[in-house]
Tab-separated table of C-alpha atoms in Angstrom:
chain	number	residue	atom	x	y	z
A	24	MET	CA	-0.037	65.577	28.569
A	25	ASN	CA	1.027	62.539	30.979
A	26	MET	CA	1.515	59.167	29.483
A	27	SER	CA	-1.730	57.569	30.329
A	28	GLN	CA	-3.599	60.296	28.425
A	29	GLU	CA	-1.458	59.328	25.368
A	30	LEU	CA	-2.237	55.656	25.839
A	31	SER	CA	-5.026	54.181	23.562
A	32	LYS	CA	-8.480	53.419	24.845
A	33	GLU	CA	-9.200	50.691	22.065
A	34	PRO	CA	-9.232	46.827	23.403
A	35	ILE	CA	-6.343	44.969	21.787
A	36	PHE	CA	-7.857	41.921	19.510
A	37	GLU	CA	-6.007	38.890	20.132
A	38	GLY	CA	-7.327	36.918	17.176
A	39	VAL	CA	-10.740	35.810	18.749
A	40	GLY	CA	-11.391	38.189	21.443
A	41	TYR	CA	-10.035	41.475	22.936
A	42	GLU	CA	-7.577	42.019	26.013
A	43	PRO	CA	-7.869	45.347	27.898
A	44	SER	CA	-6.653	48.679	25.996
A	45	PRO	CA	-3.178	49.908	27.066
A	46	PHE	CA	-4.910	52.809	28.882
A	47	SER	CA	-6.877	50.411	30.933
A	48	ARG	CA	-3.821	48.162	31.734
A	49	SER	CA	-1.793	51.275	32.992
A	50	GLN	CA	-4.610	51.768	35.450
A	51	PHE	CA	-5.206	48.221	36.541
A	52	VAL	CA	-2.252	46.277	35.705
A	53	THR	CA	0.713	46.099	38.090
A	54	SER	CA	4.077	44.821	37.348
A	55	LYS	CA	4.751	43.943	41.164
A	56	THR	CA	2.044	43.164	43.872
A	57	ASP	CA	2.231	43.899	47.540
A	58	TYR	CA	2.432	40.346	48.717
A	59	ASP	CA	4.548	40.609	51.684
A	60	TYR	CA	6.083	37.460	52.469
A	61	THR	CA	4.085	36.690	55.770
A	62	VAL	CA	5.590	33.896	57.840
A	63	TYR	CA	2.900	31.682	59.827
A	64	LYS	CA	4.873	30.450	63.055
A	65	ASN	CA	1.931	27.834	63.664
A	66	ALA	CA	1.897	26.511	59.920
A	67	ASN	CA	-0.020	23.271	59.126
A	68	LYS	CA	1.903	20.187	59.009
A	69	ASP	CA	-0.462	17.745	57.835
A	70	LYS	CA	0.119	17.467	54.179
A	71	SER	CA	-3.414	15.785	53.636
A	72	LYS	CA	-5.138	19.058	54.479
A	73	ARG	CA	-5.506	21.159	51.491
A	74	VAL	CA	-7.527	24.068	49.680
A	75	LEU	CA	-9.745	23.148	46.549
A	76	VAL	CA	-9.107	25.991	44.045
A	77	MET	CA	-12.207	26.217	41.657
A	78	CYS	CA	-11.111	27.874	38.572
A	79	THR	CA	-12.786	28.384	35.149
A	80	GLU	CA	-11.848	26.696	31.865
A	81	GLU	CA	-13.814	29.141	29.791
A	82	ARG	CA	-11.837	31.763	28.283
A	83	TYR	CA	-14.351	34.121	26.131
A	84	MET	CA	-17.103	36.389	27.583
A	85	THR	CA	-19.443	37.518	24.963
A	86	MET	CA	-20.371	41.122	25.620
A	87	LYS	CA	-23.738	42.545	24.881
A	88	ASN	CA	-22.566	44.065	21.426
A	89	GLY	CA	-21.332	40.433	20.546
A	90	LYS	CA	-17.523	41.088	21.058
A	91	LYS	CA	-15.742	38.656	23.055
A	92	PHE	CA	-13.537	39.733	25.885
A	93	SER	CA	-10.534	37.448	26.576
A	94	THR	CA	-10.662	36.740	30.133
A	95	GLY	CA	-10.331	33.692	32.701
A	96	ASN	CA	-9.025	33.961	36.374
A	97	HIS	CA	-7.169	36.886	37.362
A	98	PRO	CA	-3.380	35.660	38.290
A	99	VAL	CA	-3.048	38.124	41.093
A	100	GLU	CA	-6.269	37.183	42.623
A	101	THR	CA	-5.502	33.429	41.931
A	102	LEU	CA	-1.809	33.147	42.998
A	103	VAL	CA	-1.192	35.870	45.678
A	104	PRO	CA	-3.777	33.788	48.181
A	105	MET	CA	-2.330	30.829	47.012
A	106	LEU	CA	1.086	31.934	48.130
A	107	HIS	CA	-0.587	32.717	51.540
A	108	PHE	CA	-1.880	29.171	51.632
A	109	GLU	CA	1.431	27.623	50.811
A	110	ALA	CA	3.367	29.699	53.432
A	111	ALA	CA	0.563	28.730	56.171
A	112	GLY	CA	1.450	24.866	55.036
A	113	PHE	CA	-1.612	24.303	52.709
A	114	GLU	CA	-1.139	22.937	49.197
A	115	SER	CA	-3.775	24.028	46.760
A	116	ASP	CA	-5.696	21.332	44.326
A	117	ILE	CA	-6.806	23.080	41.033
A	118	PHE	CA	-10.232	21.999	39.826
A	119	THR	CA	-12.075	22.966	36.603
A	120	PRO	CA	-15.420	21.814	35.704
A	121	THR	CA	-14.326	19.021	33.583
A	122	GLY	CA	-10.362	18.757	33.953
A	123	SER	CA	-9.826	21.162	31.027
A	124	PRO	CA	-6.992	23.525	31.607
A	125	VAL	CA	-7.416	26.606	33.659
A	126	ALA	CA	-8.059	29.810	31.686
A	127	LEU	CA	-5.689	32.586	33.216
A	128	GLU	CA	-5.568	36.086	32.282
A	129	MET	CA	-2.142	36.254	31.379
A	130	TRP	CA	-2.320	39.992	30.144
A	131	ALA	CA	-2.553	40.702	33.813
A	132	MET	CA	0.561	38.741	35.137
A	133	PRO	CA	2.650	40.975	37.084
A	134	SER	CA	5.989	40.768	35.161
A	135	GLU	CA	8.221	42.009	37.913
A	136	ASP	CA	6.810	39.875	40.856
A	137	ASP	CA	9.039	36.697	41.428
A	138	ALA	CA	6.975	35.340	44.246
A	139	VAL	CA	3.906	35.152	41.791
A	140	LYS	CA	5.973	34.113	39.098
A	141	GLY	CA	7.387	31.445	41.241
A	142	ILE	CA	4.318	29.868	42.349
A	143	LEU	CA	2.933	30.016	38.679
A	144	GLU	CA	5.944	27.767	37.847
A	145	ARG	CA	5.361	25.404	40.848
A	146	TYR	CA	1.738	24.920	40.031
A	147	LYS	CA	1.955	25.096	36.078
A	148	ASN	CA	1.296	21.382	35.638
A	149	LYS	CA	-1.562	21.614	38.087
A	150	PHE	CA	-3.137	24.667	36.185
A	151	GLU	CA	-2.755	22.816	32.972
A	152	HIS	CA	-3.640	19.616	34.019
A	153	PRO	CA	-6.408	20.388	36.857
A	154	LYS	CA	-8.498	17.799	38.701
A	155	SER	CA	-12.159	17.493	37.282
A	156	LEU	CA	-14.914	18.883	39.459
A	157	GLU	CA	-17.198	16.349	37.806
A	158	ASP	CA	-15.318	13.290	38.575
A	159	PHE	CA	-14.743	14.377	42.060
A	160	VAL	CA	-18.645	15.229	42.652
A	161	SER	CA	-19.452	11.789	40.815
A	162	LYS	CA	-17.440	10.075	43.426
A	163	GLY	CA	-19.346	11.696	46.225
A	164	MET	CA	-16.544	14.036	47.222
A	165	LYS	CA	-14.656	11.298	48.542
A	166	SER	CA	-10.993	11.333	48.417
A	167	GLU	CA	-7.818	11.007	50.579
A	168	VAL	CA	-7.310	14.658	50.796
A	169	ASP	CA	-9.093	16.689	53.631
A	170	TYR	CA	-10.064	19.952	52.163
A	171	VAL	CA	-10.316	22.881	54.626
A	172	ALA	CA	-11.339	25.317	52.513
A	173	VAL	CA	-13.037	26.028	48.643
A	174	PHE	CA	-11.250	29.050	47.105
A	175	LEU	CA	-13.196	30.991	44.147
A	176	PRO	CA	-10.404	33.221	42.403
A	177	GLY	CA	-11.263	36.471	40.599
A	178	GLY	CA	-11.418	37.388	36.998
A	179	HIS	CA	-14.284	37.960	34.747
A	180	GLY	CA	-13.763	34.188	34.309
A	181	ALA	CA	-15.661	33.431	37.423
A	182	MET	CA	-18.864	34.267	35.640
A	183	LEU	CA	-18.354	31.780	32.775
A	184	GLY	CA	-19.962	28.141	33.231
A	185	LEU	CA	-19.419	28.266	37.214
A	186	PRO	CA	-22.823	30.307	38.285
A	187	GLU	CA	-24.668	27.566	36.500
A	188	ASN	CA	-22.768	24.647	37.391
A	189	ASP	CA	-24.579	21.880	39.493
A	190	ASP	CA	-21.213	20.047	40.315
A	191	LEU	CA	-20.161	23.426	41.845
A	192	LYS	CA	-23.776	23.743	43.700
A	193	LYS	CA	-23.022	20.340	45.324
A	194	ILE	CA	-19.447	21.415	46.381
A	195	ILE	CA	-21.051	24.790	48.135
A	196	ASN	CA	-23.652	22.929	49.812
A	197	TRP	CA	-20.997	20.322	50.688
A	198	SER	CA	-18.469	22.980	51.973
A	199	ILE	CA	-21.249	24.619	54.345
A	200	GLU	CA	-22.210	21.266	55.524
A	201	LYS	CA	-18.851	20.244	56.552
A	202	GLU	CA	-18.243	23.969	58.204
A	203	LEU	CA	-15.335	24.688	55.606
A	204	TYR	CA	-14.195	27.958	54.740
A	205	VAL	CA	-15.420	29.525	51.314
A	206	LEU	CA	-12.792	31.972	49.998
A	207	ALA	CA	-13.980	34.309	47.182
A	208	ILE	CA	-12.548	37.411	45.900
A	209	CYS	CA	-13.256	40.200	43.261
A	210	HIS	CA	-15.679	38.516	40.898
A	211	GLY	CA	-15.200	35.109	42.349
A	212	PRO	CA	-18.683	35.591	44.287
A	213	ALA	CA	-20.340	35.146	40.996
A	214	ALA	CA	-19.416	31.395	41.346
A	215	LEU	CA	-21.463	31.208	44.541
A	216	LEU	CA	-24.658	31.746	42.310
A	217	ALA	CA	-24.205	27.989	41.574
A	218	ALA	CA	-25.776	27.355	44.888
A	219	ALA	CA	-28.949	29.163	43.746
A	220	HIS	CA	-29.148	27.506	40.346
A	221	ASN	CA	-32.809	25.839	39.764
A	222	GLU	CA	-33.594	26.669	43.321
A	223	PRO	CA	-36.160	28.972	44.784
A	224	ALA	CA	-34.131	32.099	46.127
A	225	GLU	CA	-35.315	31.548	49.859
A	226	ASN	CA	-32.934	28.391	49.555
A	227	PHE	CA	-29.892	30.556	48.753
A	228	PRO	CA	-27.390	29.468	51.796
A	229	TYR	CA	-25.832	33.014	51.589
A	230	ARG	CA	-29.056	35.067	52.041
A	231	GLY	CA	-28.397	37.589	54.835
A	232	TYR	CA	-24.577	37.550	54.257
A	233	GLN	CA	-22.515	40.777	53.863
A	234	MET	CA	-19.657	40.545	51.137
A	235	LYS	CA	-16.757	43.049	49.919
A	236	SER	CA	-16.189	42.198	46.314
A	237	PHE	CA	-15.975	43.858	42.885
A	238	PRO	CA	-18.737	46.427	42.668
A	239	ASP	CA	-21.191	46.075	39.461
A	240	LYS	CA	-20.908	49.901	39.306
A	241	ILE	CA	-17.210	49.687	38.218
A	242	ASP	CA	-18.069	47.037	35.553
A	243	THR	CA	-20.530	49.756	33.860
A	244	GLN	CA	-17.623	51.880	33.551
A	245	THR	CA	-14.760	49.708	32.266
A	246	PRO	CA	-16.282	49.747	28.716
A	247	ASP	CA	-15.408	53.628	28.661
A	248	ILE	CA	-11.537	52.914	28.871
A	249	GLY	CA	-11.417	49.768	26.868
A	250	TYR	CA	-10.789	47.333	29.699
A	251	VAL	CA	-13.631	45.174	28.290
A	252	PRO	CA	-14.915	45.501	24.400
A	253	GLY	CA	-18.445	46.419	25.239
A	254	GLU	CA	-21.256	46.280	27.914
A	255	MET	CA	-21.230	43.316	30.281
A	256	PRO	CA	-23.832	40.616	29.229
A	257	TRP	CA	-24.910	40.649	32.900
A	258	PHE	CA	-24.242	41.996	36.516
A	259	TYR	CA	-23.420	39.121	39.194
A	260	GLY	CA	-23.581	41.669	42.066
A	261	GLU	CA	-27.086	42.260	41.016
A	262	LYS	CA	-28.023	38.685	41.151
A	263	LEU	CA	-26.529	38.089	44.438
A	264	GLU	CA	-28.329	41.153	45.974
A	265	THR	CA	-31.631	39.631	44.579
A	266	LEU	CA	-30.906	36.581	46.685
A	267	GLY	CA	-30.717	38.468	49.775
A	268	VAL	CA	-26.538	38.981	49.887
A	269	LYS	CA	-25.521	42.749	50.879
A	270	ILE	CA	-22.339	44.029	49.045
A	271	LEU	CA	-20.984	46.603	51.107
A	272	ASN	CA	-18.631	48.529	48.901
A	273	ASP	CA	-19.299	50.499	45.592
A	274	ASN	CA	-15.292	51.090	44.846
A	275	ILE	CA	-12.231	49.205	45.263
A	276	SER	CA	-9.847	50.039	47.972
A	277	GLY	CA	-8.418	46.372	48.793
A	278	ALA	CA	-11.202	45.789	51.431
A	279	CYS	CA	-11.890	42.209	52.569
A	280	LEU	CA	-14.523	40.797	54.939
A	281	THR	CA	-15.220	37.745	57.022
A	282	ASP	CA	-19.043	36.657	57.621
A	283	ARG	CA	-19.125	33.480	59.429
A	284	LYS	CA	-17.367	30.957	57.173
A	285	LEU	CA	-17.189	33.355	53.985
A	286	ILE	CA	-14.120	35.571	53.325
A	287	THR	CA	-14.318	38.025	50.616
A	288	GLY	CA	-11.998	40.629	49.271
A	289	ASP	CA	-12.922	43.659	46.606
A	290	SER	CA	-10.231	43.192	43.665
A	291	PRO	CA	-6.700	42.469	42.769
A	292	LEU	CA	-5.674	45.556	45.371
A	293	ALA	CA	-7.079	42.706	48.286
A	294	ALA	CA	-5.358	39.817	47.192
A	295	ASN	CA	-2.649	39.825	49.773
A	296	ASN	CA	-4.752	41.014	52.532
A	297	PHE	CA	-7.354	38.415	51.686
A	298	GLY	CA	-4.568	35.736	51.341
A	299	LYS	CA	-3.520	36.648	54.895
A	300	MET	CA	-6.947	36.811	56.245
A	301	SER	CA	-7.833	33.279	54.810
A	302	ALA	CA	-4.724	31.648	55.871
A	303	THR	CA	-4.885	32.809	59.454
A	304	ALA	CA	-8.526	31.763	59.352
A	305	LEU	CA	-7.727	28.146	58.160
A	306	LEU	CA	-4.851	27.877	60.952
A	307	LYS	CA	-7.310	28.706	63.859
């Protein structure tokens, strides 16, 4: 019998909600990422050009059975792309809807990855004291910073609060108007649903786009291994497809895709390539 067969598939109760089971962590959580330290020869030198990183401030997802899943933004899907932005000369500005601290899935932190741990330390203060999206939007998206992209990190936390946030709706429409890149990995595309909030489906700006993101099909299977403590309350992929988006993958392999100014990636396995694809696009 191998070790993964002996590991429990029971989710771990952390006092309020549940974190993934030891078995599912053995399958999905890595101690070291494949971050490859790419050097960008034509790195940006203009310090006012930055990436707007839209994080969640909500920790708990209530599953269909009423149990709470302890989630947030996935550290690999957030930090590995940020390492590439940094290497390409773009600092990240961290935002949450109201400026409350970012919720990060610390159970998914790669414990032996010095690069990832290093950038988390460098941005610790920004994650704990992020900028308020509400404030930024109320000021008409005016600032001394020249944002070149909006980044929507993954983790199931992207499904909490962001899909119905009207400030985020304004940011998405603003980014399209300004022809900025929008970067979304894993469950990050759930946040794009904000653009459809209280709008007729035919107005959805990503109608007719293709994406590679975390498949609903896998979200139907994760309760069986205790990754989540019950069935999903809803499926973001289904909602995007109803709005005219085509999600091309039904598994996770690290695949990424650029469609016009939208760059997507399917899972933590995609974080390095997604970061590279994004950084390269921003430098063009």
